[in-house]
Short mmCIF file of C-alpha atoms in Angstrom, two decimals:
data_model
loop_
_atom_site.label_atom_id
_atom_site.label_comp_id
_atom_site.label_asym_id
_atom_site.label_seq_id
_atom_site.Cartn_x
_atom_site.Cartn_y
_atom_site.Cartn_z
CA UNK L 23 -40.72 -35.72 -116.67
CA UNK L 24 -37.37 -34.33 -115.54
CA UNK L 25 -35.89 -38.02 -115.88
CA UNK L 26 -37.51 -38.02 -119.61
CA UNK L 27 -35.59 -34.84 -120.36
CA UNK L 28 -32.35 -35.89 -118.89
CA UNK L 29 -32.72 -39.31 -120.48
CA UNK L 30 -33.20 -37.98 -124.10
CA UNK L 31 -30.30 -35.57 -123.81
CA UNK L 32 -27.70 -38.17 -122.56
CA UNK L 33 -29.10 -39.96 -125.74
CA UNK L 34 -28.79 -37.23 -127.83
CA UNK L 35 -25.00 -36.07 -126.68
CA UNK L 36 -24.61 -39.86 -127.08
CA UNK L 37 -25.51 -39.87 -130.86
CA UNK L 38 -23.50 -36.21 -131.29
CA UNK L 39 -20.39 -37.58 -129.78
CA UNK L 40 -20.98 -41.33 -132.34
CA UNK L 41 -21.35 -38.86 -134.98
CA UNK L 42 -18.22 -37.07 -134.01
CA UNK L 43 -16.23 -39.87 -133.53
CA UNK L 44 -17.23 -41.15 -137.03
CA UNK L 45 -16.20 -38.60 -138.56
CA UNK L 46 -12.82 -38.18 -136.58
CA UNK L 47 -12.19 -42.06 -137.51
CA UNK L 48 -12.94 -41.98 -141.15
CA UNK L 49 -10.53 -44.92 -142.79
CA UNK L 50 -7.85 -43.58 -145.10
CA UNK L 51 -6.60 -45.40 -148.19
CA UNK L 52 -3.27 -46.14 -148.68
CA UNK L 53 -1.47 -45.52 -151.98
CA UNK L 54 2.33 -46.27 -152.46
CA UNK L 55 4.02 -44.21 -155.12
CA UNK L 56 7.53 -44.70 -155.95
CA UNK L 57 9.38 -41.31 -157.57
CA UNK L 58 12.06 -41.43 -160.34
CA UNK L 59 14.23 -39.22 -157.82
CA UNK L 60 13.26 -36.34 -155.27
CA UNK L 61 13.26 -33.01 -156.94
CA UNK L 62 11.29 -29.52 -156.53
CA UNK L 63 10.82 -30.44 -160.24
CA UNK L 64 7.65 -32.26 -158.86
CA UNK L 65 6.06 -29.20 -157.06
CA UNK L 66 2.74 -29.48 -157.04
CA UNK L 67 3.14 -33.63 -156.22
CA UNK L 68 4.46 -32.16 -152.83
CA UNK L 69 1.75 -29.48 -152.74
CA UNK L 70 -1.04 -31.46 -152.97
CA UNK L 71 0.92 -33.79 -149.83
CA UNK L 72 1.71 -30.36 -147.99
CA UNK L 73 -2.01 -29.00 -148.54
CA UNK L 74 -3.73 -31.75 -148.29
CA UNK L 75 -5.15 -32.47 -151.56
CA UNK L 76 -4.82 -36.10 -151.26
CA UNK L 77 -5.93 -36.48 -147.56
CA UNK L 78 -9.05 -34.51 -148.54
CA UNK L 79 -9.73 -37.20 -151.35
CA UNK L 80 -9.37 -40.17 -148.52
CA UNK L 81 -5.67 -41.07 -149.62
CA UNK L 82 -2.79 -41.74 -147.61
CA UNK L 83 0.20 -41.03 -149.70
CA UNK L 84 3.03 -42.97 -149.11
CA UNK L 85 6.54 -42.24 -151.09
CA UNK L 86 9.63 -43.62 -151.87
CA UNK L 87 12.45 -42.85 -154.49
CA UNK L 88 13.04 -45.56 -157.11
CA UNK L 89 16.64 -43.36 -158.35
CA UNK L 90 16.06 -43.95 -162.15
CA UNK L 91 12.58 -44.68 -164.63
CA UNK L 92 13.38 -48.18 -165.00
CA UNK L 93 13.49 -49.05 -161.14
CA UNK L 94 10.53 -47.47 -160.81
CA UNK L 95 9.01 -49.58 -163.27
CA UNK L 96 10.01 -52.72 -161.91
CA UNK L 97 8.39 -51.80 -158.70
CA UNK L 98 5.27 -51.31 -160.31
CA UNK L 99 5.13 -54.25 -162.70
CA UNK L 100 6.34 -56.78 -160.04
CA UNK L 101 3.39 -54.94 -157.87
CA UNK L 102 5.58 -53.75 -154.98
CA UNK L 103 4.05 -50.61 -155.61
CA UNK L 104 0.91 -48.99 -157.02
CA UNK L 105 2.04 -46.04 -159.08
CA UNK L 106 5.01 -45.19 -160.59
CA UNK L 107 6.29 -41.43 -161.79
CA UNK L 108 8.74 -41.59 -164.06
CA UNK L 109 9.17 -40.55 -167.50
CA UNK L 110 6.33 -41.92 -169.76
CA UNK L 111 9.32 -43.76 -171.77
CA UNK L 112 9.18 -46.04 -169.69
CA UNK L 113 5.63 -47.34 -170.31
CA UNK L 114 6.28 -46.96 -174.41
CA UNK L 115 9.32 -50.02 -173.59
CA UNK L 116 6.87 -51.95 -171.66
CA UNK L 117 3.83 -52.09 -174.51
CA UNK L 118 6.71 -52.58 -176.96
CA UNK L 119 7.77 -55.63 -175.16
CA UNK L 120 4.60 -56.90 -175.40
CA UNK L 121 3.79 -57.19 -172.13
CA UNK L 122 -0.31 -57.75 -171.85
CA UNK L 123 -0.46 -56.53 -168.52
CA UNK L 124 1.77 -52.88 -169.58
CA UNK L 125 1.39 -50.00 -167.38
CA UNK L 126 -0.82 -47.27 -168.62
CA UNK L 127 0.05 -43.64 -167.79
CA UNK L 128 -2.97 -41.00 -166.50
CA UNK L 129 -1.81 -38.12 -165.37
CA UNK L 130 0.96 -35.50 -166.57
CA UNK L 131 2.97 -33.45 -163.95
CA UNK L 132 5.97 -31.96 -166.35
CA UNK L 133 6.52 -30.76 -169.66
CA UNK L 134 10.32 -30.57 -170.15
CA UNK L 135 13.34 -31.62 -169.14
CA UNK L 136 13.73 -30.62 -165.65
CA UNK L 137 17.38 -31.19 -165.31
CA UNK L 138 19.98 -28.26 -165.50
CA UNK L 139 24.21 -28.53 -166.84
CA UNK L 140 26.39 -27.93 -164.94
CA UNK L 141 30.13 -27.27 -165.49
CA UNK L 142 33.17 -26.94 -163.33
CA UNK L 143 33.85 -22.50 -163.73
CA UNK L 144 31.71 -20.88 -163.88
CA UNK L 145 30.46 -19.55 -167.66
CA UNK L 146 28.11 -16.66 -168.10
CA UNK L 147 28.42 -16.63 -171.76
CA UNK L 148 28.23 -20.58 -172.02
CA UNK L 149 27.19 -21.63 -175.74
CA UNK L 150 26.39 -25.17 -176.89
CA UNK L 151 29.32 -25.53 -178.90
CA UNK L 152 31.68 -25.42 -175.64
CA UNK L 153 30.75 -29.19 -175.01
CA UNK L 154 32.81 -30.86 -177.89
CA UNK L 155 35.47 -32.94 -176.90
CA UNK L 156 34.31 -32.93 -173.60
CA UNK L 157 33.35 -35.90 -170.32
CA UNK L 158 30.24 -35.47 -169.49
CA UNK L 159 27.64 -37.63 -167.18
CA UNK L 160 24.09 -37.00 -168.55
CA UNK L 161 22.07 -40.09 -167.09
CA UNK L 162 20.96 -43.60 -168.47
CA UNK L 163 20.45 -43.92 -172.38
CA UNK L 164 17.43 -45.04 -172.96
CA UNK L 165 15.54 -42.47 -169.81
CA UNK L 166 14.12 -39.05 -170.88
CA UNK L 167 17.06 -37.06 -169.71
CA UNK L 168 19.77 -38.69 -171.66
CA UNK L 169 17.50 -38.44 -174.90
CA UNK L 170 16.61 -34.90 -174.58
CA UNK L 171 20.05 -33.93 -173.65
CA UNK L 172 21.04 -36.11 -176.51
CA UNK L 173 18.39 -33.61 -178.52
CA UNK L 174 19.64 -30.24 -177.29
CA UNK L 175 23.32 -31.64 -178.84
CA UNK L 176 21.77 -32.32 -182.43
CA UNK L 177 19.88 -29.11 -182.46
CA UNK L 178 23.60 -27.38 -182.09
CA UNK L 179 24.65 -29.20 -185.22
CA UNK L 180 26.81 -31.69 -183.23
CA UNK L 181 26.95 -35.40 -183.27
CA UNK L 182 26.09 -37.05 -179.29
CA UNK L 183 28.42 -40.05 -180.45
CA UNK L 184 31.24 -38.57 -181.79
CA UNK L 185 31.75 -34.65 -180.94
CA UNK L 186 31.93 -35.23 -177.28
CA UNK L 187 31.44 -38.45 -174.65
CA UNK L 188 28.50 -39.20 -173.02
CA UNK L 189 29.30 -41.45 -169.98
CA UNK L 190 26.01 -43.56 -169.18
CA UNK L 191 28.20 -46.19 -166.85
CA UNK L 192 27.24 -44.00 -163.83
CA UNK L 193 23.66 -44.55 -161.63
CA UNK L 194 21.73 -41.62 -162.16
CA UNK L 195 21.40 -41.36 -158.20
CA UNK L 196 25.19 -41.49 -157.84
CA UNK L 197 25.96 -39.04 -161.02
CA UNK L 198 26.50 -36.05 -158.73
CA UNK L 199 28.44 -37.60 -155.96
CA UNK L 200 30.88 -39.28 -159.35
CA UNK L 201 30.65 -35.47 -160.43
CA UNK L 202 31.82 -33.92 -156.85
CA UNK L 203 34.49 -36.84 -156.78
CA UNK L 204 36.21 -35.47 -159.98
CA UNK L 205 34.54 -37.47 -162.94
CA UNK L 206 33.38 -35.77 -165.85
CA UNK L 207 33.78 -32.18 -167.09
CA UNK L 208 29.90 -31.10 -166.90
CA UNK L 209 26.96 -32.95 -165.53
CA UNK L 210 23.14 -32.58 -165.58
CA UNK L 211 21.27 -31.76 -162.56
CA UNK L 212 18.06 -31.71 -161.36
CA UNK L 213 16.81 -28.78 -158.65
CA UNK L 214 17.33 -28.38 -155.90
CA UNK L 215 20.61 -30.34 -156.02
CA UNK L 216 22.13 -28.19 -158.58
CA UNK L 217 21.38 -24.78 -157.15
CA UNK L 218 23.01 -26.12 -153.66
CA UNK L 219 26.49 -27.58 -155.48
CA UNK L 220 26.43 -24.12 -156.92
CA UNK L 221 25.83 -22.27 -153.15
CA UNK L 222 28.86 -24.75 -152.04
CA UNK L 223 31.30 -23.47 -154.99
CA UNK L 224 31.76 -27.39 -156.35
CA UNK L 225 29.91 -26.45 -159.60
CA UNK L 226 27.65 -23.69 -161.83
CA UNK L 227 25.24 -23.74 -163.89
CA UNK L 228 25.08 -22.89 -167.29
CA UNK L 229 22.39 -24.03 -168.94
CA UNK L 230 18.57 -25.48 -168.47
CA UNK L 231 18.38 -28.42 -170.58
CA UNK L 232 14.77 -28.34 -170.96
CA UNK L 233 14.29 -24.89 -172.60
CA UNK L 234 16.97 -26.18 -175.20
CA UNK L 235 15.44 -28.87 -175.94
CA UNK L 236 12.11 -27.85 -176.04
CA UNK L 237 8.53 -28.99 -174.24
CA UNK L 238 7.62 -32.45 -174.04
CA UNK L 239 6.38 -34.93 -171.90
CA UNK L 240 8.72 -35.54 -169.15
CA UNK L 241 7.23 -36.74 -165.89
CA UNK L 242 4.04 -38.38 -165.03
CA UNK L 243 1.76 -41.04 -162.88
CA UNK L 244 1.22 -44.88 -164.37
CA UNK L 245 0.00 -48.07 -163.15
CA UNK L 246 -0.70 -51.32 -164.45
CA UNK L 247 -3.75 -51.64 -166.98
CA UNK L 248 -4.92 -54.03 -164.51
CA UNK L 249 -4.43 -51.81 -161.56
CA UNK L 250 -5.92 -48.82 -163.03
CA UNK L 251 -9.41 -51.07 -163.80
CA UNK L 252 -9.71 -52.66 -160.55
CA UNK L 253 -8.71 -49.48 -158.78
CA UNK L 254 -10.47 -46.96 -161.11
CA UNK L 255 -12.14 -44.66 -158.08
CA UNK L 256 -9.02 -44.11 -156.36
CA UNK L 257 -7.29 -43.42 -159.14
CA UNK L 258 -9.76 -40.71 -160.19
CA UNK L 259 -9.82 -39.09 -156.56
CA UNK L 260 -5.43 -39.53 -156.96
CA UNK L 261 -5.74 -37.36 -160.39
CA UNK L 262 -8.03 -34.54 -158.56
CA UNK L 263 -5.43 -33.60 -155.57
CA UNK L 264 -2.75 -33.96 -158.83
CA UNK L 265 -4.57 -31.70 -160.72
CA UNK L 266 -5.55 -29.40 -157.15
CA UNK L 267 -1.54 -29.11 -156.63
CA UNK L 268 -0.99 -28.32 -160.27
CA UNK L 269 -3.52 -25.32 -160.11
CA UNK L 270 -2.45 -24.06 -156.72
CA UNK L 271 1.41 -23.54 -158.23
CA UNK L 272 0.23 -22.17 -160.92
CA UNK L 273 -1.22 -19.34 -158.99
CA UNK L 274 1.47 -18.94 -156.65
CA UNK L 275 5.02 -17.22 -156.43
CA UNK L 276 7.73 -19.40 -156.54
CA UNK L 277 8.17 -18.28 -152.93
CA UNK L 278 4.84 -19.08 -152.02
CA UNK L 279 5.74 -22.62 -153.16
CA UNK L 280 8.90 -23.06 -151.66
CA UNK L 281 7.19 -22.16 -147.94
CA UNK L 282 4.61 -24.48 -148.35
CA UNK L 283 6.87 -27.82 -149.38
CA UNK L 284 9.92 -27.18 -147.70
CA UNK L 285 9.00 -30.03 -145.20
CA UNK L 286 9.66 -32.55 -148.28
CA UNK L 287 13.44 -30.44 -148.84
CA UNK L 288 14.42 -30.27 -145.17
CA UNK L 289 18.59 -30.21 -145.78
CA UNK L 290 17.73 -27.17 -148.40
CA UNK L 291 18.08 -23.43 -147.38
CA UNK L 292 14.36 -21.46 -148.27
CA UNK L 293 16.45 -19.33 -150.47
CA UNK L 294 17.95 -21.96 -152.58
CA UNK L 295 14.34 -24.12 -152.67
CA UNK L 296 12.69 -20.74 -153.85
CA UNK L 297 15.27 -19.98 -156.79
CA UNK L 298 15.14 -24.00 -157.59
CA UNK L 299 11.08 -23.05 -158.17
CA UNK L 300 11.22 -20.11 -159.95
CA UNK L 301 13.75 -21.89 -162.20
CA UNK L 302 11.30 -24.06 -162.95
CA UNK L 303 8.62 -21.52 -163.64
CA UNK L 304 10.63 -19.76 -165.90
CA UNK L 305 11.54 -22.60 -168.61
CA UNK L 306 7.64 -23.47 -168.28
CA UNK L 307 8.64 -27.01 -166.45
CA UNK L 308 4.96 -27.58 -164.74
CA UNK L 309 1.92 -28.80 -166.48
CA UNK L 310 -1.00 -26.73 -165.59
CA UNK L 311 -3.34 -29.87 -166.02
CA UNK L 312 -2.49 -33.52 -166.13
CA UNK L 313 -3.60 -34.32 -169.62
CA UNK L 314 -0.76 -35.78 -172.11
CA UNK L 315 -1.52 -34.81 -175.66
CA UNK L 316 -1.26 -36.74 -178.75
CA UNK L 317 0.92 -34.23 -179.93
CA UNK L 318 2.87 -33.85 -177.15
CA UNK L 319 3.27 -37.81 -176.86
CA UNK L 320 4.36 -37.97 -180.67
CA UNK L 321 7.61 -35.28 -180.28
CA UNK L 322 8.51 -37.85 -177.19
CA UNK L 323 8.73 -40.87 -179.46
CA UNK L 324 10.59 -38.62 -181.89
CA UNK L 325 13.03 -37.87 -179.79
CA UNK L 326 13.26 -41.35 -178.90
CA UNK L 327 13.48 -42.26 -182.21
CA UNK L 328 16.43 -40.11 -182.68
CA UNK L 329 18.16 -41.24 -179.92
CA UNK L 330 17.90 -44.86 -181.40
CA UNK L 331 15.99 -46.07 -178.75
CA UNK L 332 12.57 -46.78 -180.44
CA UNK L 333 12.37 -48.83 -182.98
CA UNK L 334 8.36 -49.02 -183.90
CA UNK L 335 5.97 -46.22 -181.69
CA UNK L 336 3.57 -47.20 -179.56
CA UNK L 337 -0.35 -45.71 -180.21
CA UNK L 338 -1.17 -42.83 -177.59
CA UNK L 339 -4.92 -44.19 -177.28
CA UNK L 340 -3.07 -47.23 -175.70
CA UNK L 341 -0.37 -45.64 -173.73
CA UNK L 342 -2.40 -42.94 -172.12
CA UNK L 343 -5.36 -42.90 -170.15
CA UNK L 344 -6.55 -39.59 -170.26
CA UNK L 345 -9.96 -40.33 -169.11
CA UNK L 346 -8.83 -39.84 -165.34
CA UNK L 347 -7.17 -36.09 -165.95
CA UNK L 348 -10.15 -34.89 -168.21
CA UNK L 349 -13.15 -35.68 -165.16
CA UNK L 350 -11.01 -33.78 -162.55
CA UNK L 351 -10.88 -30.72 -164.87
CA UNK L 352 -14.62 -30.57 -164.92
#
């Protein structure tokens, strides 16, 4: 009897400890995702990393900066990654090219232009006007952040091609090191690097670019048509720890933010990552859901229009997937 007993508990702790174990071992999947650049702009992407939105959904994140949209498209159409985040631009070119196998984009993560100009003196009373005549490095024509720069010029009545120049020949990864080296008389920014040239003295700035030039689309997640169909459950559980980090910086203080991702900005003070945030906040720069509007969508091909960079629009019902972004908000 005693042997019975003993017997079915070894079994039993047996089982427990399988069970355990199990658990302990449960397979992650891995997901690469290549970034336009790395910038607090993209809170609640490093959120959902830091608080382990996408772990909890079974995906193991891996990240790497592409330094510009249309690197980061290359890496996903040539399949050396599986999502891109960039600025939806990017998949409008694609469709346009006619490319059957374009990228599709499912998730929003920012609704302006997250970059911030920034001059050599500093200019508390800084107007729009001030920029005629003068150098400055605003990223590559044809990306987001030229165009809506490009915007904020013509709603101040000037002209971007001849009131003042534009210089596109520089990388948009190597703008602020051509900036610190002496080229150009303003530059645009994204946080936290502009908030630490300030801190250093090498520059200030004077403007957010995005509440000039209004909301719009800016940043957000695509993959291949193809990839999104064969891959449609883990993009759905990808969209849910996007849409968890999107919620949880909503309800949080820009300090509250900067604590929890400062692991992602580890050569930036707390101080400086928690005024880079709250920077942010202010203009309205975070989506509080990923869905990308039809409305939204049309002022982006405006714009693009504008800028001369779009010469027929592509249909949002084509372009966007919202499918993914309206199931995790239920």
């Amino acid at each position: 009897m005693k042997k019975g007993l003993a017997l079915l508990l070894c079994v039993c702790l047996a089982l427990t400890a399988l069970a355990g174990c199990s658990g302990k071992t449960k397979e992650m999947q891995k997901v690469t995702v290549c970034e336009v650049t790395h910038s607090i702009f993209y809170a609640p992407q490093y959120v959902a990393l830091a608080k382990g939105f996408f772990a909890d959904e079974g995906l193991d994140v891996e990240l790497s900066n592409g330094g510009g949209a249309d690197k980061v498209m290359s890496a996903v159409l040539s399949g050396n990654v599986d999502i891109g985040f960039a600025g939806p631009e990017a998949s409008i070119y694609v469709y346009n090219e006619g490319k059957e196998d374009y990228t599709e984009v499912f998730a929003q993560v920012t609704k302006c232009d997250g970059s911030f100009l920034v001059g050599r003196e500093k200019d508390d009373s800084f107007t729009w006007d001030k920029l005629a005549g003068k150098h400055i490095l605003p990223g590559r024509k044809g990306g987001v952040p030229y165009m809506a720069f490009e915007y904020a010029i013509r709603k101040n009545g000037m002209d971007p091609a001849s009131d003042l120049l534009l210089d596109n020949s520089i990388q948009f990864d190597n703008m602020t090191g051509a900036f610190l080296g002496g080229t150009g008389d303003y530059v645009t920014m994204f946080e936290p690097t502009a908030s630490s040239v300030e801190a250093e003295g090498k520059g200030y700035i004077v403007a957010a670019v995005g509440e000039e030039a209004g909301e719009m689309p800016y940043t957000a997640y695509f993959a291949k048509k193809s990839f999104i169909e064969k891959n449609a459950d883990m993009i759905q559980r990808f969209t849910n720890a996007v849409y968890k980090g999107q919620k949880w910086v909503a309800e949080h203080s820009a300090a509250e933010i900067a604590e929890v991702v400062k692991d992602s900005f580890p050569d930036t003070d707390i101080a400086l990552l928690t005024s880079a945030v709250q920077r942010y906040k202010d203009i309205g720069a975070y989506s509080t859901d990923p869905v990308l509007t039809q409305e939204s969508f049309d002022l982006l091909q405006t714009v693009m229009t504008a800028a001369g960079e779009l010469e027929k629009t592509a249909p949002h019902d084509v372009i966007v997937n919202n499918t993914f972004a309206e199931k995790a908000m239920q």
